[in-house]
Coordinates of C-alpha atoms in Angstrom, one line a residue:
M1 CA -33.2 21.1 -32.7
E2 CA -33.7 21.9 -29.0
N3 CA -34.4 18.2 -28.3
N4 CA -31.2 17.2 -30.1
I5 CA -29.1 19.6 -28.1
L6 CA -30.7 18.2 -24.9
F7 CA -29.8 14.7 -25.9
H8 CA -26.3 15.7 -26.8
L9 CA -25.9 17.4 -23.3
L10 CA -27.1 14.2 -21.7
N11 CA -24.6 12.3 -23.8
L12 CA -21.9 14.5 -22.4
I13 CA -23.0 13.7 -18.8
F14 CA -22.9 10.0 -19.7
M15 CA -19.4 10.2 -21.2
L16 CA -18.2 12.1 -18.1
S17 CA -19.6 9.3 -15.9
L18 CA -17.7 6.7 -17.8
G19 CA -14.5 8.7 -17.5
F20 CA -15.0 9.2 -13.8
Y21 CA -15.5 5.4 -13.2
L22 CA -12.5 4.6 -15.3
M23 CA -10.2 7.1 -13.5
Q24 CA -11.4 5.9 -10.1
N25 CA -10.4 2.4 -10.9
L26 CA -7.2 3.4 -12.7
Q27 CA -6.1 5.3 -9.6
W28 CA -6.7 2.3 -7.4
Y29 CA -4.6 0.1 -9.7
N30 CA -1.7 2.4 -10.4
Y31 CA -3.1 3.5 -13.8
S32 CA -2.9 0.1 -15.3
L33 CA -5.8 -0.9 -17.6
I34 CA -4.5 -4.5 -17.6
R35 CA -4.7 -4.7 -13.8
I36 CA -8.2 -3.3 -13.6
V37 CA -9.3 -5.9 -16.1
T38 CA -7.3 -8.9 -14.8
K39 CA -6.8 -8.2 -11.0
H40 CA -10.0 -6.4 -9.9
S41 CA -11.6 -8.2 -7.0
K42 CA -15.1 -7.1 -8.0
P43 CA -15.2 -7.4 -11.8
Y44 CA -19.0 -7.3 -11.8
W45 CA -18.7 -3.5 -11.0
H46 CA -17.3 -3.2 -14.6
F47 CA -20.4 -4.7 -15.9
I48 CA -22.8 -2.6 -13.9
Y49 CA -21.1 0.8 -14.2
L50 CA -19.3 0.4 -17.6
A51 CA -20.3 -2.5 -19.9
L52 CA -24.1 -2.5 -19.3
P53 CA -24.7 1.2 -19.8
V54 CA -22.5 1.2 -23.0
I55 CA -24.5 -1.8 -24.3
L56 CA -27.8 -0.1 -23.5
F57 CA -26.5 3.1 -25.1
F58 CA -26.2 1.4 -28.5
I59 CA -29.4 -0.7 -28.1
L60 CA -31.9 1.8 -26.8
G61 CA -31.1 4.9 -28.9
N62 CA -32.7 8.0 -27.4
Y63 CA -34.6 5.9 -24.9
F64 CA -31.3 5.3 -23.2
Y65 CA -31.4 8.6 -21.5
I66 CA -34.3 7.4 -19.4
Y67 CA -31.9 4.7 -18.1
L68 CA -29.2 7.3 -17.7
I69 CA -31.1 8.6 -14.6
I70 CA -30.8 5.1 -13.1
H71 CA -27.1 4.8 -14.1
I72 CA -26.2 8.2 -12.6
A73 CA -28.1 7.3 -9.4
L74 CA -26.3 3.9 -9.1
L75 CA -22.9 5.5 -9.7
V76 CA -23.4 8.2 -7.1
Y77 CA -24.6 5.7 -4.5
W78 CA -21.6 3.4 -5.4
Y79 CA -19.2 6.3 -5.0
Y80 CA -20.8 7.4 -1.7
K81 CA -20.2 3.9 -0.2
L82 CA -16.5 3.8 -1.2
D83 CA -14.0 4.1 1.6
K84 CA -11.2 5.0 -0.8
K85 CA -12.5 7.7 -3.0
L86 CA -10.9 9.4 -6.0
V87 CA -8.0 11.7 -4.9
W88 CA -7.9 14.8 -7.1
T89 CA -4.2 14.8 -7.9
N90 CA -2.7 16.9 -10.6
R91 CA -2.7 13.9 -12.8
I92 CA -6.5 13.4 -12.4
K93 CA -7.1 17.1 -12.9
R94 CA -5.0 17.1 -16.1
F95 CA -7.0 14.1 -17.4
F96 CA -10.4 15.7 -16.9
V97 CA -9.3 19.1 -18.3
T98 CA -8.1 17.2 -21.4
Y99 CA -11.2 15.0 -21.5
I100 CA -13.6 18.0 -21.2
I101 CA -11.8 19.9 -24.0
F102 CA -12.2 16.8 -26.3
L103 CA -15.8 16.4 -25.3
V104 CA -16.6 20.0 -26.1
I105 CA -15.0 19.7 -29.5
D106 CA -16.9 16.5 -30.0
F107 CA -20.1 18.2 -28.9
V108 CA -19.7 21.0 -31.5
V109 CA -18.7 18.6 -34.3
I110 CA -21.8 16.4 -33.6
I111 CA -24.2 19.3 -33.7
I112 CA -22.6 20.9 -36.8
T113 CA -22.2 17.6 -38.8
D114 CA -25.1 15.7 -37.3
M115 CA -22.8 12.8 -36.5
P116 CA -24.2 10.1 -34.2
D117 CA -23.6 10.4 -30.5
Y118 CA -21.4 7.3 -30.2
F119 CA -18.7 9.5 -31.8
S120 CA -18.2 10.8 -28.2
F121 CA -16.5 7.5 -27.4
V122 CA -13.7 8.7 -29.7
A123 CA -13.2 11.6 -27.3
L124 CA -12.8 9.2 -24.3
I125 CA -10.3 7.1 -26.2
I126 CA -8.2 10.1 -27.4
A127 CA -8.3 11.6 -23.9
M128 CA -7.0 8.3 -22.4
I129 CA -4.2 8.0 -24.9
T130 CA -3.3 11.7 -24.6
S131 CA -3.2 11.4 -20.8
R132 CA -1.0 8.4 -20.9
V133 CA 1.5 10.0 -23.4
G134 CA 1.4 13.3 -21.6
E135 CA 2.0 11.8 -18.1
Y136 CA 4.9 9.8 -19.5
A137 CA 6.5 12.9 -20.9
I138 CA 5.9 14.8 -17.7
M139 CA 7.4 12.1 -15.6
R140 CA 10.5 12.0 -17.8
Q141 CA 11.0 15.7 -17.2
Y142 CA 10.3 15.2 -13.5
R143 CA 12.9 12.4 -13.4
K144 CA 15.5 14.6 -15.0
L145 CA 14.8 17.3 -12.3
A146 CA 15.1 14.7 -9.6
E147 CA 18.4 13.4 -11.0
Q148 CA 19.8 17.0 -11.2
K149 CA 18.8 17.6 -7.6
L150 CA 20.5 14.4 -6.4
S151 CA 23.6 15.3 -8.4
F152 CA 23.7 18.7 -6.8
M153 CA 23.4 17.0 -3.4
S154 CA 26.5 15.0 -4.0
N155 CA 27.3 14.5 -0.3
V156 CA 24.0 13.0 0.7
K157 CA 24.1 9.3 1.7
I158 CA 21.2 7.3 0.4
I159 CA 19.8 4.2 2.1
A160 CA 17.3 2.2 -0.1
I161 CA 15.1 -0.4 1.6
T162 CA 13.0 -3.3 0.2
A163 CA 11.4 -6.4 1.6
S164 CA 8.3 -8.4 1.3
Y165 CA 7.5 -7.6 4.9
G166 CA 8.3 -4.7 7.2
K167 CA 10.1 -2.3 4.9
T168 CA 8.0 0.7 6.1
S169 CA 8.8 -0.1 9.7
I170 CA 12.5 -0.6 9.0
K171 CA 12.5 2.8 7.2
N172 CA 10.9 4.5 10.1
F173 CA 13.2 2.9 12.7
I174 CA 16.3 3.8 10.8
L175 CA 15.0 7.4 10.4
A176 CA 14.3 7.7 14.1
I177 CA 17.7 6.5 15.2
L178 CA 19.9 8.3 12.7
N179 CA 18.0 11.5 13.2
K180 CA 19.5 12.0 16.6
Q181 CA 23.0 12.6 15.1
Y182 CA 22.4 13.3 11.4
N183 CA 20.0 15.4 9.4
T184 CA 17.9 12.5 8.1
Y185 CA 14.9 12.5 5.8
A186 CA 12.8 9.6 4.7
T187 CA 10.1 9.0 2.0
P188 CA 6.8 9.7 3.7
R189 CA 4.1 7.2 4.7
S190 CA 4.2 4.2 2.3
V191 CA 5.5 6.1 -0.7
N192 CA 7.7 3.5 -2.5
T193 CA 7.0 3.7 -6.3
I194 CA 9.4 5.3 -8.8
N195 CA 6.9 8.2 -9.5
G196 CA 6.2 8.7 -5.8
I197 CA 10.0 8.9 -5.1
I198 CA 10.6 11.3 -7.9
D199 CA 7.9 13.5 -6.6
D200 CA 9.3 13.3 -3.1
I201 CA 12.8 14.3 -4.3
N202 CA 11.6 17.2 -6.3
N203 CA 9.1 18.6 -3.7
N204 CA 10.1 17.5 -0.3
L205 CA 13.7 16.4 0.0
P206 CA 15.6 19.2 1.9
F207 CA 18.9 20.3 0.4
S208 CA 20.4 20.2 3.9
T209 CA 19.8 16.4 4.2
D210 CA 22.8 14.2 5.3
I211 CA 21.0 10.9 4.9
Y212 CA 18.0 10.1 2.6
V213 CA 16.2 6.9 3.6
V214 CA 14.0 5.5 0.7
E215 CA 11.5 2.7 0.6
A216 CA 11.4 0.7 -2.6
G217 CA 8.3 -1.3 -3.6
A218 CA 7.3 -3.3 -6.6
R219 CA 4.4 -4.9 -8.4
K220 CA 6.3 -6.2 -11.3
S221 CA 9.8 -7.0 -12.5
G222 CA 11.8 -3.9 -13.3
D223 CA 10.1 -1.6 -10.8
I224 CA 13.0 -1.6 -8.3
S225 CA 15.5 -1.4 -11.1
K226 CA 14.1 2.0 -12.1
I227 CA 14.5 3.2 -8.5
S228 CA 18.0 1.9 -8.2
N229 CA 19.0 3.6 -11.4
L230 CA 17.6 6.9 -10.1
L231 CA 19.0 6.8 -6.6
N232 CA 22.4 5.0 -7.1
H233 CA 22.3 4.6 -3.3
Q234 CA 25.4 3.7 -1.2
Y235 CA 23.5 1.5 1.2
A236 CA 20.9 -1.2 0.6
V237 CA 18.7 -3.1 3.0
I238 CA 16.9 -6.2 1.7
G239 CA 14.6 -7.6 4.4
E240 CA 12.7 -10.9 4.5
I241 CA 11.5 -12.1 1.1
G242 CA 8.2 -14.0 1.1
E243 CA 4.9 -14.5 -0.7
A244 CA 3.6 -10.9 -0.4
H245 CA 2.2 -9.9 -3.9
I246 CA 2.6 -13.5 -5.1
E247 CA -0.4 -13.0 -7.4
Y248 CA 1.6 -10.4 -9.4
F249 CA 4.9 -12.2 -9.4
K250 CA 3.6 -15.8 -9.8
N251 CA 6.5 -17.3 -7.8
I252 CA 9.1 -16.6 -5.1
E253 CA 12.0 -16.6 -7.6
N254 CA 10.5 -13.7 -9.4
I255 CA 9.9 -11.8 -6.2
K256 CA 13.6 -12.4 -5.1
N257 CA 14.9 -11.3 -8.5
T258 CA 12.9 -8.1 -8.3
K259 CA 14.0 -7.3 -4.8
Y260 CA 17.6 -7.9 -5.7
E261 CA 17.3 -5.2 -8.4
L262 CA 18.2 -3.0 -5.4
L263 CA 21.8 -4.1 -6.0
E264 CA 22.0 -2.4 -9.4
S265 CA 23.2 0.9 -7.8
K266 CA 26.5 1.9 -9.3
R267 CA 27.6 3.3 -5.9
L268 CA 26.6 0.5 -3.6
E269 CA 29.0 0.2 -0.7
K270 CA 27.2 -1.9 1.8
L271 CA 24.3 -4.4 1.9
F272 CA 22.3 -5.3 5.0
L273 CA 20.7 -8.6 4.1
Y274 CA 18.2 -10.7 5.9
K275 CA 20.0 -13.9 7.0
D276 CA 17.6 -16.4 5.3
N277 CA 17.9 -14.6 1.9
E278 CA 20.2 -16.0 -0.8
T279 CA 23.6 -14.3 -0.7
P280 CA 24.1 -12.4 -3.9
P281 CA 27.5 -12.4 -5.8
I282 CA 28.5 -8.8 -5.3
N283 CA 31.7 -7.0 -4.4
S284 CA 30.0 -4.7 -1.8
K285 CA 30.3 -5.5 1.9
I286 CA 27.4 -7.7 3.1
I287 CA 26.1 -7.6 6.7
T288 CA 23.5 -10.1 7.5
F289 CA 20.7 -9.5 10.0
P290 CA 19.4 -10.1 12.6
P291 CA 22.7 -10.5 14.4
E292 CA 22.8 -12.9 17.4
I293 CA 19.8 -12.0 19.6
K294 CA 18.8 -13.4 23.0
D295 CA 16.4 -12.8 25.8
I296 CA 13.6 -11.7 23.5
K297 CA 10.4 -10.7 25.4
S298 CA 7.4 -9.2 23.6
D299 CA 4.0 -8.6 25.1
L300 CA 1.2 -6.0 25.0
F301 CA 3.4 -3.5 26.8
G302 CA 6.5 -3.6 24.6
S303 CA 9.6 -5.6 23.8
S304 CA 13.1 -6.2 25.2
F305 CA 16.1 -8.1 23.8
S306 CA 19.8 -8.3 23.8
I307 CA 21.9 -8.0 20.6
K308 CA 25.5 -9.0 20.0
L309 CA 27.7 -6.3 18.5
D310 CA 31.5 -6.8 18.2
D311 CA 31.4 -9.9 20.4
K312 CA 29.5 -8.1 23.2
F313 CA 25.8 -8.2 24.1
Y314 CA 23.8 -5.0 24.6
E315 CA 20.4 -4.8 26.1
F316 CA 17.6 -2.9 24.4
S317 CA 14.0 -2.2 25.4
T318 CA 11.2 -0.4 23.5
N319 CA 7.5 0.3 23.5
V320 CA 7.2 -1.2 20.0
L321 CA 5.1 -4.4 20.0
G322 CA 5.8 -7.6 18.1
E323 CA 8.7 -10.1 17.9
F324 CA 9.1 -9.4 14.2
N325 CA 9.8 -5.8 15.0
V326 CA 12.8 -6.9 17.1
I327 CA 14.2 -8.0 13.7
N328 CA 13.2 -4.8 12.1
I329 CA 14.8 -2.8 14.9
S330 CA 17.9 -4.9 14.8
V331 CA 18.8 -3.9 11.2
A332 CA 18.1 -0.2 12.2
I333 CA 20.6 -0.7 15.0
L334 CA 23.2 -2.2 12.6
V335 CA 22.8 0.7 10.2
A336 CA 23.2 3.2 12.9
Y337 CA 26.2 1.4 14.3
S338 CA 27.8 1.4 10.8
F339 CA 27.3 5.2 10.8
K340 CA 29.4 5.4 14.0
I341 CA 26.6 6.3 16.4
D342 CA 27.5 5.5 20.0
I343 CA 25.8 2.4 21.3
K344 CA 24.3 4.3 24.3
D345 CA 22.7 6.8 22.0
I346 CA 21.3 3.9 19.9
Q347 CA 19.9 2.4 23.1
K348 CA 18.2 5.6 24.0
S349 CA 16.7 6.0 20.6
V350 CA 15.4 2.5 20.6
K351 CA 13.8 3.1 24.0
N352 CA 12.0 6.1 22.5
L353 CA 10.8 4.4 19.3
T354 CA 7.1 4.6 18.7
Q355 CA 4.9 2.1 16.9
V356 CA 4.6 2.8 13.2
E357 CA 1.0 4.0 12.6
H358 CA -1.4 1.2 11.7
R359 CA 1.3 -1.5 12.2
L360 CA 0.5 -3.2 15.5
E361 CA -0.3 0.1 17.0
K362 CA -1.9 -0.2 20.5
L363 CA -4.7 2.2 21.4
E364 CA -7.2 2.6 24.2
L365 CA -10.7 3.8 23.2
N366 CA -13.8 3.8 25.4
G367 CA -12.3 1.3 27.7
K368 CA -11.4 -1.1 25.0
I369 CA -7.9 -2.2 23.9
I370 CA -7.4 -1.6 20.1
L371 CA -4.6 -3.3 18.2
D372 CA -4.4 -1.5 14.9
D373 CA -2.5 -3.8 12.6
S374 CA -4.5 -2.6 9.5
F375 CA -1.5 -2.0 7.3
N376 CA 0.0 -5.5 7.9
G377 CA -1.0 -7.9 5.1
N378 CA 1.2 -10.9 5.5
L379 CA 0.7 -14.2 7.4
N380 CA 3.8 -13.9 9.6
G381 CA 2.9 -10.5 10.8
M382 CA -0.7 -11.5 11.4
R383 CA 0.4 -14.6 13.3
E384 CA 2.3 -12.3 15.7
S385 CA -0.6 -9.9 16.2
I386 CA -2.8 -12.9 17.0
R387 CA -0.2 -14.2 19.4
L388 CA -0.1 -10.9 21.2
S389 CA -3.9 -10.9 21.3
S390 CA -3.9 -14.3 23.0
L391 CA -2.0 -12.8 25.9
Y392 CA -5.0 -10.7 26.8
K393 CA -7.2 -12.2 29.5
D394 CA -9.5 -9.4 30.8
G395 CA -12.3 -9.6 28.2
K396 CA -13.5 -10.9 24.9
K397 CA -11.1 -11.0 22.0
I398 CA -12.5 -9.7 18.6
I399 CA -10.7 -9.7 15.3
V400 CA -11.8 -7.6 12.2
T401 CA -10.1 -8.8 9.0
P402 CA -10.6 -9.3 5.3
G403 CA -8.0 -12.1 5.5
L404 CA -4.9 -12.1 3.3
V405 CA -5.5 -10.1 0.2
E406 CA -2.5 -10.6 -2.1
S407 CA -2.0 -14.3 -1.1
N408 CA -3.5 -17.7 -1.7
E409 CA -6.2 -20.0 -0.2
E410 CA -3.7 -22.1 1.7
N411 CA -2.4 -19.1 3.7
N412 CA -6.0 -18.0 4.4
R413 CA -6.8 -21.4 5.7
K414 CA -3.8 -21.2 8.0
L415 CA -5.0 -17.7 9.1
A416 CA -8.5 -19.0 9.8
K417 CA -7.1 -21.7 12.1
L418 CA -5.0 -19.2 14.0
I419 CA -8.1 -17.0 14.5
D420 CA -10.2 -19.9 15.6
N421 CA -7.8 -20.8 18.4
V422 CA -7.7 -17.3 19.9
F423 CA -10.7 -15.1 19.2
D424 CA -14.3 -15.2 20.5
I425 CA -15.7 -13.2 17.6
A426 CA -14.4 -13.0 14.0
I427 CA -15.7 -10.1 11.9
I428 CA -14.9 -10.9 8.2
T429 CA -15.0 -7.9 6.0
G430 CA -15.3 -7.9 2.2
E431 CA -16.1 -10.7 -0.2
L432 CA -12.7 -11.7 -1.4
N433 CA -11.8 -14.3 1.4
S434 CA -15.2 -14.5 3.2
K435 CA -16.0 -18.0 2.0
I436 CA -12.6 -19.6 2.7
L437 CA -12.4 -18.0 6.2
A438 CA -15.9 -18.8 7.1
Q439 CA -15.4 -22.5 6.1
N440 CA -12.3 -22.8 8.4
I441 CA -13.4 -20.8 11.4
N442 CA -15.5 -23.1 13.5
K443 CA -15.3 -22.1 17.2
A444 CA -15.4 -18.3 17.1
Q445 CA -18.6 -16.5 16.3
K446 CA -18.5 -15.4 12.7
I447 CA -19.9 -12.1 11.4
I448 CA -19.6 -11.5 7.7
I449 CA -20.1 -8.0 6.3
K450 CA -19.7 -7.2 2.6
D451 CA -18.5 -3.6 3.2
K452 CA -17.5 -1.6 6.3
V453 CA -20.3 1.0 6.3
N454 CA -21.9 -0.7 9.3
L455 CA -18.7 -1.8 11.0
N456 CA -18.9 0.7 13.9
N457 CA -22.5 -0.2 14.7
I458 CA -21.6 -3.9 14.7
L459 CA -18.6 -3.4 17.0
A460 CA -20.7 -1.3 19.3
S461 CA -23.2 -4.1 19.5
F462 CA -20.8 -7.0 20.0
S463 CA -18.1 -5.4 22.2
Q464 CA -17.9 -3.7 25.6
R465 CA -15.4 -2.1 28.0
G466 CA -12.5 -4.4 28.7
D467 CA -12.6 -6.2 25.3
L468 CA -9.7 -6.4 22.9
I469 CA -10.3 -5.6 19.2
L470 CA -7.6 -6.5 16.6
F471 CA -7.8 -4.9 13.2
A472 CA -5.7 -7.3 11.1
N473 CA -5.2 -6.0 7.6
D474 CA -7.6 -3.5 6.1
A475 CA -8.6 -3.8 2.5
P476 CA -10.5 -1.0 0.9
N477 CA -14.0 -2.0 -0.1
Y478 CA -13.2 -2.2 -3.8
I479 CA -11.4 -5.4 -2.7

C-alpha cells in the first residue's frame, strides 16, 4: 500500500512536469496548440520532454519512475538555460490551480478505486479544456468592461496603428509629440493583441486621457478586426506592408487584407497611409506619408531632414538613428499637425525624441559602441542598421544575429551578403538560420552558437575597446 502511494505521488510529479512544459510552450506561442505543433522551431524538444516520457510511461510500468529522475533533471536543466522563462501571469496561476485540483481528485480516485495511473492524463486534458473555456469566458467579461470604460470616456480620441514594420516606433513618436499639448497615453512596450489591449484599457488607461494611441498587431486574419471593433478609433495609421510574419499569412495579399481590417472602425475620420500601400475605397479622409522629404542625413549621431507641409519646407533634426525612422517620424509629424500643434513645437519635440528601446538604440559600454537593434526583425530595418555600422571606421565591426526569423531563405541570403560586405566578425545565434547564413557569409569570420549562454564570454574574447557591436534581431533560444 505504501509503495502504491509513493508511485502515485511520483505520478503526480510527472503529470505536473508535463503541464509545466505545455504551459511554457503555450505562453510562447500565444496559447495556440496548433502553433506549438506546426510552428515550433525546435520540435525535437516535444519528443524529449513530452512524447518520449509519455511513451516510456506506458511501456515501462513502475520501472518508469527510475527514468522519471532523468526526465526531471533534463527538464530542470532545459528550463535553466531558457532566456525567456515562464511568466507567472494570472492565466498561468489559474491553470495550475485548476490542474492541481483535478490531479488531487484524480489521486484520491486512483487510490480508492485502484484505477491505473494513466487515468491521470484525463486530469491534464480536462484542466486544459477547462482553462481554455474559462479564459474565454473571463476575456468576454473583460472585454465588456473595456467597452464600458471607452463608452464612458466618450471624448477620448483614439489613434490605432498597424504596419509590417515600425509600428511600435511610430506609436512612441506620436505619443512623445502629442504629449506636449494633450494628455496622451499609449499601449506600453509592444502590447498589440486584443487581449493585451483589453487588459491595458481596464487596468492602465487613465480616465483623464485626451488621446489614446494603440498599436495593433496580428498573426492571423481577423486579429485586427477584433481590435477595430473594440476601439472604433477615429484615426488610423497603416504603415509599410511587407513580408513580416509571412510564414503565418502565406502571402502579401493576406497580410494586406489583415492590416486593412483597421479600417473597420465605425467612427473612422482620417487615415494616414504609407504611400506605396494600395489606396482603399473608403469615405474617410486619406493622408499619405511620407510627405515630400529632402536633405535626409542619417549617421551614427542622429538624423536631419526637411518636410514639406502646406507648400513649405520645414527643417527637423533628431538624435534618433536610421533613415527608416525619418519616415516613422514623418507620420508622427503629420498626425501632430492634424491635431493643430504648432510647427515650432513639433520641431522641438522631434529634436528631443529618444531612440525607442532595442530599436537601433546606440549605447557605449566599456569603450565599445553598441547598436542595439534587437527588436528589429525585418530585412529593410536590418539593411539600415548595417549601413550605419558601415560608417564606423575606428575599430572592428561585429554583428550578433539569428538572421530573419519570420521570413524566408531568400531574404536570409540577402542578409548574409549585406553582413559579408561590412562586418569583420559575424556571430550567428540559434539553429534556425545558422546553415543558410554560414553558407552565404564568406569574408567575415563566422562564429555559430546554438544558444546565447556563452555569448558574453565570446564577445569579451573577440572584441576590444573601440569596436562596434550590432545586435541585429534577437530571437529567444526556443527559436
